[in-house]
Structure formats: structure tokens, C-alpha cells
């Protein structure tokens, strides 16, 4: 299942709120009490971490991709998970399988560790707002820490695709593009090694 990255989720939520505030049709309705206007955020106040859905938090803790490596995947740099899915079709050698498996395990460990830190950083920001003792300087510190972790997590996913591509032949990369349905990428896959 495709998941939005946290920055994309935030943008989509903000866009939805702006649409609702400016009279978008279908954005209003009743939620609970008669006459109460529903907003895109209605119900989110019950979340454990307000800025993360339970699904997003779970995805981060499990080291899932969350579309963070699309720049690599869609430009001809395969990822280890899908390479292993197509191992037989790609005719991976035993050495390639072993190296891909090791890469996948190392990547998952790194992504889970960073995901755990990111979930905790969001939890800390949430708690700081709940405390009602937040300053602008504290907001700057919290958001800078979150942004740094988001960047580290995305870089980890992208580096993994780069390392995986180095384990494959140009022909395997091109075949991967075909197997994944990236018709235009298949013609250029061999150029990305």
C-alpha cells in the first residue's frame, strides 16, 4: 500500500484545511452535534501523537519505505526489497542474493532506528505543546531536530537504492524496470550505474 511521506502528508492536510476555510464544496458538514462544521482535522485530536497517524507511526517504526526513495526508484535505481521479490526473474547469482539480503537487513535496522527517533521527536513536540510552556525558540529546536531526522531517514532509503544498483548488472537494472512497469525508465536504466 502506498503511503505519503510525512512532508507530503502535512502539505495535503494544510491544503485540505485551506480548501475548507475558503468555502470548498463538500468540505463542510455535520460531525457530532447538529450545526457543528466538520473539518479535515476532526477526530485527529484523539491521536497519541497529533502530527502522525497511527499508520504513519507504525510505518516509521517498522522501517517501511513510505515513498521516501521515489527519486531513486523511478529514475532507474532498484531497491533491495523488490529486487528480492524478482530474484528469479532477474537471475540473481548466489552472491547477489546474499549481498542484497545483507543490504536489506542493514537498511531495515537503520530505517527502524531513525524511524523510532523521529516518532519520539514528534512525541516530544506534541508533549511540549500540551505543556502550554512552549516558546518560539523551543519550537525552532524541536522542528529542526525533526527536519534533520526526516532528512537522515530519506537519505538512508536513497543510499540503499544506490548501493543495490551497484550490485546489479546494467541488464538486470533494465529488466527490473520492465518487471516493475516503468516503461520509460527501462530505456534509461543502464545509464544510472
Short mmCIF file of N, CA, C and O in Angstrom, two decimals, residues 41 55 97 104 138 153 165 172 193:
data_model
loop_
_atom_site.label_atom_id
_atom_site.label_comp_id
_atom_site.label_asym_id
_atom_site.label_seq_id
_atom_site.Cartn_x
_atom_site.Cartn_y
_atom_site.Cartn_z
N UNK A 41 -9.45 18.08 10.20
CA UNK A 41 -8.74 17.63 11.39
C UNK A 41 -9.65 16.96 12.42
O UNK A 41 -9.15 16.46 13.43
N UNK A 55 -0.97 4.83 11.55
CA UNK A 55 -0.37 4.10 10.42
C UNK A 55 1.00 4.67 10.08
O UNK A 55 1.94 3.91 9.83
N UNK A 97 22.27 -12.43 -4.38
CA UNK A 97 21.18 -12.66 -3.41
C UNK A 97 21.67 -12.40 -1.99
O UNK A 97 21.01 -11.72 -1.21
N UNK A 104 19.53 -5.38 2.65
CA UNK A 104 18.17 -5.17 3.13
C UNK A 104 18.13 -5.19 4.66
O UNK A 104 17.48 -4.35 5.28
N UNK A 138 11.95 27.16 21.49
CA UNK A 138 11.76 25.72 21.67
C UNK A 138 11.14 25.10 20.43
O UNK A 138 11.52 23.99 20.02
N UNK A 153 16.55 10.02 7.38
CA UNK A 153 15.77 8.84 7.01
C UNK A 153 15.63 8.74 5.49
O UNK A 153 15.81 7.67 4.91
N UNK A 165 21.81 -0.85 -6.68
CA UNK A 165 22.08 -0.75 -8.12
C UNK A 165 23.51 -1.19 -8.43
O UNK A 165 23.76 -1.83 -9.45
N UNK A 172 20.31 -6.34 -15.71
CA UNK A 172 19.37 -6.63 -14.61
C UNK A 172 18.60 -5.37 -14.22
O UNK A 172 17.41 -5.44 -13.93
N UNK A 193 24.25 3.68 -13.64
CA UNK A 193 25.18 2.89 -12.84
C UNK A 193 26.50 3.61 -12.73
O UNK A 193 26.83 4.41 -13.52
#
